[in-house]
PDB file of C-alpha atoms and ligand atoms in Angstrom:
ATOM      1  CA  MET A  30       0.529  -0.031  -0.075  1.00  0.00           C
ATOM      2  CA  THR A  31       1.319   3.552  -0.305  1.00  0.00           C
ATOM      3  CA  LEU A  32       0.662   7.000  -0.055  1.00  0.00           C
ATOM      4  CA  TYR A  33       2.144   9.755  -2.576  1.00  0.00           C
ATOM      5  CA  ARG A  34       1.711  13.062  -3.914  1.00  0.00           C
ATOM      6  CA  ASP A  35       1.139  15.200  -6.924  1.00  0.00           C
ATOM      7  CA  ASP A  36      -0.289  17.457  -8.890  1.00  0.00           C
ATOM      8  CA  GLY A  37      -2.170  17.529 -11.785  1.00  0.00           C
ATOM      9  CA  ILE A  38      -4.767  18.803 -14.256  1.00  0.00           C
ATOM     10  CA  VAL A  39      -7.963  17.431 -14.515  1.00  0.00           C
ATOM     11  CA  LEU A  40      -8.704  15.917 -18.146  1.00  0.00           C
ATOM     12  CA  ARG A  41     -11.729  14.177 -17.732  1.00  0.00           C
ATOM     13  CA  THR A  42     -14.204  12.597 -15.197  1.00  0.00           C
ATOM     14  CA  GLN A  43     -16.665   9.710 -15.591  1.00  0.00           C
ATOM     15  CA  LYS A  44     -19.264   8.773 -14.126  1.00  0.00           C
ATOM     16  CA  LEU A  45     -18.334   5.688 -11.421  1.00  0.00           C
ATOM     17  CA  GLY A  46     -21.736   3.336  -9.693  1.00  0.00           C
ATOM     18  CA  GLU A  47     -23.735   5.430  -7.476  1.00  0.00           C
ATOM     19  CA  ALA A  48     -22.272   7.928  -6.281  1.00  0.00           C
ATOM     20  CA  ASP A  49     -18.377   8.242  -7.113  1.00  0.00           C
ATOM     21  CA  ARG A  50     -15.430   9.068 -10.116  1.00  0.00           C
ATOM     22  CA  ILE A  51     -13.686   7.929 -12.457  1.00  0.00           C
ATOM     23  CA  ILE A  52     -10.932  11.400 -12.559  1.00  0.00           C
ATOM     24  CA  THR A  53      -8.402  11.047 -15.647  1.00  0.00           C
ATOM     25  CA  LEU A  54      -5.112  13.770 -14.019  1.00  0.00           C
ATOM     26  CA  LEU A  55      -1.753  14.835 -16.340  1.00  0.00           C
ATOM     27  CA  THR A  56       0.604  15.605 -13.259  1.00  0.00           C
ATOM     28  CA  ARG A  57       3.645  16.444 -12.668  1.00  0.00           C
ATOM     29  CA  GLY A  58       5.311  13.465 -11.365  1.00  0.00           C
ATOM     30  CA  HIS A  59       2.761  10.803 -12.507  1.00  0.00           C
ATOM     31  CA  GLY A  60       1.915  11.680 -16.057  1.00  0.00           C
ATOM     32  CA  ARG A  61      -1.131  10.701 -17.687  1.00  0.00           C
ATOM     33  CA  VAL A  62      -2.776   9.007 -13.665  1.00  0.00           C
ATOM     34  CA  ARG A  63      -6.964   7.912 -13.368  1.00  0.00           C
ATOM     35  CA  ALA A  64      -7.929   7.443 -10.373  1.00  0.00           C
ATOM     36  CA  VAL A  65     -11.068   7.442  -7.765  1.00  0.00           C
ATOM     37  CA  ALA A  66     -12.822   9.356  -6.057  1.00  0.00           C
ATOM     38  CA  ARG A  67     -15.591   8.752  -4.068  1.00  0.00           C
ATOM     39  CA  GLY A  68     -18.676  10.161  -2.457  1.00  0.00           C
ATOM     40  CA  VAL A  69     -17.777  13.258  -4.895  1.00  0.00           C
ATOM     41  CA  ARG A  70     -21.366  13.289  -6.477  1.00  0.00           C
ATOM     42  CA  ARG A  71     -23.350  12.737  -3.040  1.00  0.00           C
ATOM     43  CA  THR A  72     -23.047  16.228  -2.610  1.00  0.00           C
ATOM     44  CA  LYS A  73     -21.819  19.536  -3.773  1.00  0.00           C
ATOM     45  CA  SER A  74     -18.866  18.656  -1.558  1.00  0.00           C
ATOM     46  CA  LYS A  75     -15.633  21.159  -2.498  1.00  0.00           C
ATOM     47  CA  PHE A  76     -13.585  17.752  -3.108  1.00  0.00           C
ATOM     48  CA  GLY A  77     -16.278  17.243  -6.340  1.00  0.00           C
ATOM     49  CA  ALA A  78     -15.835  21.000  -6.823  1.00  0.00           C
ATOM     50  CA  ARG A  79     -12.268  20.839  -6.949  1.00  0.00           C
ATOM     51  CA  LEU A  80     -12.538  17.851  -9.479  1.00  0.00           C
ATOM     52  CA  GLU A  81     -13.555  19.129 -11.893  1.00  0.00           C
ATOM     53  CA  PRO A  82     -12.251  19.876 -15.788  1.00  0.00           C
ATOM     54  CA  PHE A  83      -9.957  22.226 -16.037  1.00  0.00           C
ATOM     55  CA  SER A  84      -8.514  22.642 -12.433  1.00  0.00           C
ATOM     56  CA  HIS A  85      -5.058  22.285 -11.728  1.00  0.00           C
ATOM     57  CA  VAL A  86      -5.322  20.249  -8.303  1.00  0.00           C
ATOM     58  CA  ASP A  87      -2.346  18.518  -5.397  1.00  0.00           C
ATOM     59  CA  VAL A  88      -3.690  15.309  -4.855  1.00  0.00           C
ATOM     60  CA  GLN A  89      -3.367  12.701  -2.831  1.00  0.00           C
ATOM     61  CA  PHE A  90      -3.595   9.176  -4.175  1.00  0.00           C
ATOM     62  CA  PHE A  91      -4.202   6.508  -1.832  1.00  0.00           C
ATOM     63  CA  SER A  92      -2.646   2.576  -3.724  1.00  0.00           C
ATOM     64  CA  ARG A  93      -3.352  -0.485  -3.163  1.00  0.00           C
ATOM     65  CA  GLY A  94      -0.684  -2.272  -5.162  1.00  0.00           C
ATOM     66  CA  SER A  95       0.759  -2.046  -8.119  1.00  0.00           C
ATOM     67  CA  THR A  96      -1.051   1.941 -10.132  1.00  0.00           C
ATOM     68  CA  LEU A  97      -0.151   0.063 -13.423  1.00  0.00           C
ATOM     69  CA  VAL A  98      -2.761  -0.820 -16.585  1.00  0.00           C
ATOM     70  CA  GLY A  99      -4.058  -3.834 -15.409  1.00  0.00           C
ATOM     71  CA  ARG A 100      -3.891  -2.917 -11.623  1.00  0.00           C
ATOM     72  CA  SER A 101      -6.894  -1.710  -9.859  1.00  0.00           C
ATOM     73  CA  LEU A 102      -6.886   1.793  -9.885  1.00  0.00           C
ATOM     74  CA  PRO A 103      -5.552   4.545  -6.896  1.00  0.00           C
ATOM     75  CA  LEU A 104      -8.118   6.845  -5.589  1.00  0.00           C
ATOM     76  CA  CYS A 105      -8.540  10.327  -4.561  1.00  0.00           C
ATOM     77  CA  THR A 106      -8.164  10.755  -1.177  1.00  0.00           C
ATOM     78  CA  GLN A 107      -7.277  14.050  -0.067  1.00  0.00           C
ATOM     79  CA  THR A 108      -7.643  16.786  -2.968  1.00  0.00           C
ATOM     80  CA  GLU A 109      -6.223  20.216  -2.769  1.00  0.00           C
ATOM     81  CA  GLY A 110      -6.741  23.514  -5.480  1.00  0.00           C
ATOM     82  CA  ILE A 111      -3.957  25.199  -6.656  1.00  0.00           C
ATOM     83  CA  SER A 112      -6.127  26.679  -9.605  1.00  0.00           C
ATOM     84  CA  PRO A 113     -10.174  26.301 -10.695  1.00  0.00           C
ATOM     85  CA  TYR A 114      -8.659  27.329 -14.270  1.00  0.00           C
ATOM     86  CA  GLY A 115     -12.529  26.450 -15.779  1.00  0.00           C
ATOM     87  CA  GLN A 116     -14.207  29.340 -13.641  1.00  0.00           C
ATOM     88  CA  ASN A 117     -12.099  31.500 -16.960  1.00  0.00           C
ATOM     89  CA  ILE A 118     -13.214  29.778 -19.086  1.00  0.00           C
ATOM     90  CA  VAL A 119     -16.477  26.746 -19.407  1.00  0.00           C
ATOM     91  CA  THR A 120     -18.043  30.639 -19.111  1.00  0.00           C
ATOM     92  CA  ASP A 121     -16.827  31.528 -22.438  1.00  0.00           C
ATOM     93  CA  TYR A 122     -17.132  29.632 -25.585  1.00  0.00           C
ATOM     94  CA  GLY A 123     -14.410  30.044 -27.268  1.00  0.00           C
ATOM     95  CA  ARG A 124     -12.330  29.281 -24.219  1.00  0.00           C
ATOM     96  CA  TYR A 125     -14.435  26.585 -23.877  1.00  0.00           C
ATOM     97  CA  THR A 126     -13.631  24.728 -27.187  1.00  0.00           C
ATOM     98  CA  ALA A 127     -10.115  25.332 -27.513  1.00  0.00           C
ATOM     99  CA  GLY A 128      -9.373  24.271 -23.552  1.00  0.00           C
ATOM    100  CA  THR A 129     -11.560  21.412 -24.351  1.00  0.00           C
ATOM    101  CA  ALA A 130      -8.925  20.388 -27.042  1.00  0.00           C
ATOM    102  CA  MET A 131      -6.356  21.282 -25.444  1.00  0.00           C
ATOM    103  CA  LEU A 132      -7.959  18.607 -22.992  1.00  0.00           C
ATOM    104  CA  GLU A 133      -8.125  16.049 -25.596  1.00  0.00           C
ATOM    105  CA  THR A 134      -4.888  16.467 -27.340  1.00  0.00           C
ATOM    106  CA  ALA A 135      -2.669  16.585 -24.339  1.00  0.00           C
ATOM    107  CA  GLU A 136      -4.398  12.920 -23.253  1.00  0.00           C
ATOM    108  CA  ARG A 137      -2.856  11.931 -27.052  1.00  0.00           C
ATOM    109  CA  PHE A 138       0.237  12.892 -26.410  1.00  0.00           C
ATOM    110  CA  THR A 139       1.125  10.599 -23.065  1.00  0.00           C
ATOM    111  CA  ASP A 140      -0.353   7.207 -24.459  1.00  0.00           C
ATOM    112  CA  HIS A 141       0.707   5.544 -21.589  1.00  0.00           C
ATOM    113  CA  GLU A 142       0.083   5.049 -17.171  1.00  0.00           C
ATOM    114  CA  GLY A 143       2.144   6.127 -15.180  1.00  0.00           C
ATOM    115  CA  GLU A 144       4.998   8.086 -18.300  1.00  0.00           C
ATOM    116  CA  PRO A 145       6.229  11.267 -16.445  1.00  0.00           C
ATOM    117  CA  ASN A 146       5.833  13.962 -19.037  1.00  0.00           C
ATOM    118  CA  VAL A 147       6.629  17.006 -17.640  1.00  0.00           C
ATOM    119  CA  GLN A 148       7.080  19.279 -20.819  1.00  0.00           C
ATOM    120  CA  GLN A 149       3.469  17.693 -21.894  1.00  0.00           C
ATOM    121  CA  TYR A 150       2.707  19.179 -18.571  1.00  0.00           C
ATOM    122  CA  LEU A 151       3.859  22.132 -18.023  1.00  0.00           C
ATOM    123  CA  LEU A 152       3.001  22.743 -21.899  1.00  0.00           C
ATOM    124  CA  LEU A 153      -0.596  21.966 -20.584  1.00  0.00           C
ATOM    125  CA  VAL A 154      -0.194  24.573 -17.464  1.00  0.00           C
ATOM    126  CA  GLY A 155       0.707  27.162 -19.091  1.00  0.00           C
ATOM    127  CA  GLY A 156      -1.801  27.121 -21.935  1.00  0.00           C
ATOM    128  CA  LEU A 157      -5.079  26.848 -19.761  1.00  0.00           C
ATOM    129  CA  ARG A 158      -3.579  30.139 -17.534  1.00  0.00           C
ATOM    130  CA  THR A 159      -2.613  31.729 -21.215  1.00  0.00           C
ATOM    131  CA  LEU A 160      -6.170  30.789 -22.305  1.00  0.00           C
ATOM    132  CA  ALA A 161      -7.888  31.973 -18.983  1.00  0.00           C
ATOM    133  CA  ALA A 162      -6.722  34.847 -18.279  1.00  0.00           C
ATOM    134  CA  GLY A 163      -7.819  36.174 -21.106  1.00  0.00           C
ATOM    135  CA  SER A 164      -4.888  37.744 -22.873  1.00  0.00           C
ATOM    136  CA  HIS A 165      -4.827  36.727 -26.303  1.00  0.00           C
ATOM    137  CA  ALA A 166      -7.509  34.949 -28.659  1.00  0.00           C
ATOM    138  CA  PRO A 167      -8.847  31.282 -27.097  1.00  0.00           C
ATOM    139  CA  GLY A 168      -7.768  29.553 -30.854  1.00  0.00           C
ATOM    140  CA  LEU A 169      -3.947  31.191 -31.284  1.00  0.00           C
ATOM    141  CA  VAL A 170      -3.874  29.668 -27.923  1.00  0.00           C
ATOM    142  CA  LEU A 171      -5.132  26.397 -29.070  1.00  0.00           C
ATOM    143  CA  ASP A 172      -2.447  26.881 -31.485  1.00  0.00           C
ATOM    144  CA  ALA A 173       0.149  27.441 -29.638  1.00  0.00           C
ATOM    145  CA  PHE A 174      -0.247  24.607 -27.371  1.00  0.00           C
ATOM    146  CA  LEU A 175      -0.995  22.423 -30.373  1.00  0.00           C
ATOM    147  CA  LEU A 176       2.201  23.739 -31.486  1.00  0.00           C
ATOM    148  CA  ARG A 177       4.512  23.279 -28.307  1.00  0.00           C
ATOM    149  CA  SER A 178       2.944  19.896 -28.413  1.00  0.00           C
ATOM    150  CA  LEU A 179       4.124  18.722 -31.528  1.00  0.00           C
ATOM    151  CA  ALA A 180       7.151  20.185 -31.075  1.00  0.00           C
ATOM    152  CA  VAL A 181       7.571  17.996 -27.208  1.00  0.00           C
ATOM    153  CA  GLY A 182       6.638  15.043 -29.509  1.00  0.00           C
ATOM    154  CA  GLY A 183       9.190  15.222 -31.786  1.00  0.00           C
ATOM    155  CA  TYR A 184       7.312  16.018 -34.509  1.00  0.00           C
ATOM    156  CA  ALA A 185       8.479  19.959 -34.505  1.00  0.00           C
ATOM    157  CA  PRO A 186       7.930  21.697 -38.054  1.00  0.00           C
ATOM    158  CA  SER A 187       9.595  24.038 -39.367  1.00  0.00           C
ATOM    159  CA  PHE A 188       7.981  27.786 -40.112  1.00  0.00           C
ATOM    160  CA  ALA A 189      11.624  29.114 -42.154  1.00  0.00           C
ATOM    161  CA  ASP A 190      14.489  26.488 -43.396  1.00  0.00           C
ATOM    162  CA  CYS A 191      13.984  23.079 -45.998  1.00  0.00           C
ATOM    163  CA  ALA A 192      12.738  20.804 -43.390  1.00  0.00           C
ATOM    164  CA  ARG A 193      14.704  18.255 -45.412  1.00  0.00           C
ATOM    165  CA  CYS A 194      17.811  19.963 -47.247  1.00  0.00           C
ATOM    166  CA  GLY A 195      17.764  22.483 -44.144  1.00  0.00           C
ATOM    167  CA  LEU A 196      18.156  25.287 -47.041  1.00  0.00           C
ATOM    168  CA  PRO A 197      17.675  29.067 -44.910  1.00  0.00           C
ATOM    169  CA  GLY A 198      14.105  30.084 -44.538  1.00  0.00           C
ATOM    170  CA  PRO A 199      11.591  31.484 -45.767  1.00  0.00           C
ATOM    171  CA  ASN A 200      11.275  28.576 -48.115  1.00  0.00           C
ATOM    172  CA  ARG A 201       7.786  28.677 -50.943  1.00  0.00           C
ATOM    173  CA  PHE A 202       6.018  25.360 -49.917  1.00  0.00           C
ATOM    174  CA  PHE A 203       5.000  23.731 -46.679  1.00  0.00           C
ATOM    175  CA  SER A 204       4.288  19.885 -47.369  1.00  0.00           C
ATOM    176  CA  VAL A 205       2.763  18.101 -44.045  1.00  0.00           C
ATOM    177  CA  ALA A 206       4.120  14.750 -44.853  1.00  0.00           C
ATOM    178  CA  ALA A 207       7.438  15.947 -45.265  1.00  0.00           C
ATOM    179  CA  GLY A 208       7.950  17.973 -41.365  1.00  0.00           C
ATOM    180  CA  GLY A 209       6.694  21.529 -42.557  1.00  0.00           C
ATOM    181  CA  SER A 210       7.990  24.912 -45.360  1.00  0.00           C
ATOM    182  CA  ILE A 211      10.747  23.047 -48.095  1.00  0.00           C
ATOM    183  CA  CYS A 212      12.341  24.440 -51.313  1.00  0.00           C
ATOM    184  CA  VAL A 213      12.159  24.506 -54.734  1.00  0.00           C
ATOM    185  CA  ASP A 214      14.689  21.540 -54.807  1.00  0.00           C
ATOM    186  CA  CYS A 215      12.783  20.125 -52.006  1.00  0.00           C
ATOM    187  CA  ARG A 216       9.290  20.071 -52.909  1.00  0.00           C
ATOM    188  CA  VAL A 217       6.758  17.012 -53.042  1.00  0.00           C
ATOM    189  CA  PRO A 218       3.949  16.323 -54.947  1.00  0.00           C
ATOM    190  CA  GLY A 219       0.872  17.492 -52.107  1.00  0.00           C
ATOM    191  CA  SER A 220       2.853  21.004 -51.033  1.00  0.00           C
ATOM    192  CA  VAL A 221       1.208  23.775 -50.781  1.00  0.00           C
ATOM    193  CA  VAL A 222       2.477  27.533 -50.533  1.00  0.00           C
ATOM    194  CA  PRO A 223       0.886  29.585 -47.404  1.00  0.00           C
ATOM    195  CA  SER A 224       1.473  32.962 -47.486  1.00  0.00           C
ATOM    196  CA  SER A 225       4.388  34.293 -46.255  1.00  0.00           C
ATOM    197  CA  GLU A 226       2.145  36.200 -43.297  1.00  0.00           C
ATOM    198  CA  ALA A 227       0.371  32.400 -42.097  1.00  0.00           C
ATOM    199  CA  LEU A 228       3.664  31.107 -41.548  1.00  0.00           C
ATOM    200  CA  LEU A 229       5.713  34.026 -39.767  1.00  0.00           C
ATOM    201  CA  LEU A 230       2.957  34.505 -37.193  1.00  0.00           C
ATOM    202  CA  LEU A 231       2.659  29.900 -37.029  1.00  0.00           C
ATOM    203  CA  GLY A 232       6.739  30.593 -36.154  1.00  0.00           C
ATOM    204  CA  ALA A 233       5.666  33.302 -33.947  1.00  0.00           C
ATOM    205  CA  LEU A 234       3.428  30.518 -31.583  1.00  0.00           C
ATOM    206  CA  LEU A 235       5.313  28.107 -31.851  1.00  0.00           C
ATOM    207  CA  THR A 236       8.646  30.338 -30.205  1.00  0.00           C
ATOM    208  CA  GLY A 237       5.193  32.495 -27.936  1.00  0.00           C
ATOM    209  CA  ASP A 238       6.264  35.684 -29.985  1.00  0.00           C
ATOM    210  CA  TRP A 239       2.789  37.234 -28.973  1.00  0.00           C
ATOM    211  CA  ALA A 240       3.820  40.165 -30.082  1.00  0.00           C
ATOM    212  CA  THR A 241       4.005  39.311 -33.741  1.00  0.00           C
ATOM    213  CA  ALA A 242       1.314  36.900 -33.084  1.00  0.00           C
ATOM    214  CA  ASP A 243      -1.458  38.853 -32.457  1.00  0.00           C
ATOM    215  CA  ALA A 244      -0.927  41.542 -34.979  1.00  0.00           C
ATOM    216  CA  ALA A 245      -1.950  38.847 -37.209  1.00  0.00           C
ATOM    217  CA  GLU A 246      -4.953  39.605 -39.318  1.00  0.00           C
ATOM    218  CA  ALA A 247      -8.463  36.959 -39.068  1.00  0.00           C
ATOM    219  CA  ARG A 248      -7.754  35.641 -42.371  1.00  0.00           C
ATOM    220  CA  HIS A 249      -3.359  34.956 -41.551  1.00  0.00           C
ATOM    221  CA  VAL A 250      -4.924  33.232 -38.850  1.00  0.00           C
ATOM    222  CA  ARG A 251      -8.093  31.430 -40.257  1.00  0.00           C
ATOM    223  CA  GLU A 252      -4.974  30.079 -42.893  1.00  0.00           C
ATOM    224  CA  GLY A 253      -2.187  28.986 -40.315  1.00  0.00           C
ATOM    225  CA  ASN A 254      -4.711  26.763 -38.498  1.00  0.00           C
ATOM    226  CA  GLY A 255      -5.310  25.336 -41.098  1.00  0.00           C
ATOM    227  CA  LEU A 256      -2.345  23.890 -41.136  1.00  0.00           C
ATOM    228  CA  VAL A 257      -1.373  23.229 -37.793  1.00  0.00           C
ATOM    229  CA  SER A 258      -4.880  20.888 -38.025  1.00  0.00           C
ATOM    230  CA  ALA A 259      -3.746  18.991 -41.516  1.00  0.00           C
ATOM    231  CA  TYR A 260       0.256  18.916 -39.420  1.00  0.00           C
ATOM    232  CA  LEU A 261      -1.592  17.654 -36.233  1.00  0.00           C
ATOM    233  CA  HIS A 262      -4.071  14.996 -38.074  1.00  0.00           C
ATOM    234  CA  TRP A 263      -0.847  14.055 -40.011  1.00  0.00           C
ATOM    235  CA  HIS A 264       1.062  12.793 -37.359  1.00  0.00           C
ATOM    236  CA  LEU A 265      -2.280  11.164 -35.018  1.00  0.00           C
ATOM    237  CA  GLU A 266      -3.361   8.496 -36.117  1.00  0.00           C
ATOM    238  CA  ARG A 267      -7.889  10.074 -36.021  1.00  0.00           C
ATOM    239  CA  GLY A 268      -8.960  13.707 -35.786  1.00  0.00           C
ATOM    240  CA  LEU A 269     -10.027  15.546 -32.241  1.00  0.00           C
ATOM    241  CA  ARG A 270     -13.724  15.915 -32.129  1.00  0.00           C
ATOM    242  CA  SER A 271     -13.631  18.429 -30.170  1.00  0.00           C
ATOM    243  CA  LEU A 272     -10.504  19.807 -32.894  1.00  0.00           C
ATOM    244  CA  ARG A 273     -13.306  19.744 -35.696  1.00  0.00           C
ATOM    245  CA  PHE A 274     -15.595  21.143 -33.661  1.00  0.00           C
ATOM    246  CA  VAL A 275     -13.562  24.491 -33.173  1.00  0.00           C
ATOM    247  CA  ARG A 276     -13.121  24.506 -36.601  1.00  0.00           C
ATOM    248  CA  GLU A 277     -15.997  24.266 -37.777  1.00  0.00           C
ATOM    249  CA  ALA A 278     -17.785  26.859 -34.638  1.00  0.00           C
TER     250      ALA A 278
HETATM  251 ZN1  LIG B 319      15.863  21.961 -49.151  1.00  0.00          ZN
END
């Protein structure tokens, strides 16, 4: 029997029996964790309210054995709220749809339960904090998060230098399959020719240059959205439901 603490972001919750929930969290030290919270649906307890999606919490887990897949799930025995980001996210449609796509992506990018992924965890905390603060357009916050998640996963796209031969950018062509920007000699069938402004925007989102990103025109933001979405879907086997929802909204 082990008792351990960790802090994490609540990714989603599922009903379990009459009054309990299974909580899925992305934690700092243990990666993605599923745990049972007992009695949280019976009353409007503070315990239950803290374990809602988008919440940043400090949790005490009680495990009766291995936390690896196939063993009984650990229990959440105590929680302390760190930041209830959900309060400023669920009340705004744009923030809510962008935030939901961020939670889903974070789950998809952490395939294995119990395997630490500190970089992905820090990206999610930072992304939700920015989203909740409302200082940048939700679609830009989402795209910045998606691009950085791809980079952390080892799929960093190039938006300037040629992804194949390294020719210094800007380069005219773009191919999802080739890894981003490519030069005229390396272009492959299906390459597209994005506007230089859209590539500049995506580069700014990847590096955190918000002054450039915030100044982008709506049409370049839309074009950038499309490239990020195509790039993400190339690397994930199936599309993200809520991501498509954001695009259609
Ligand atoms: Zn090249």
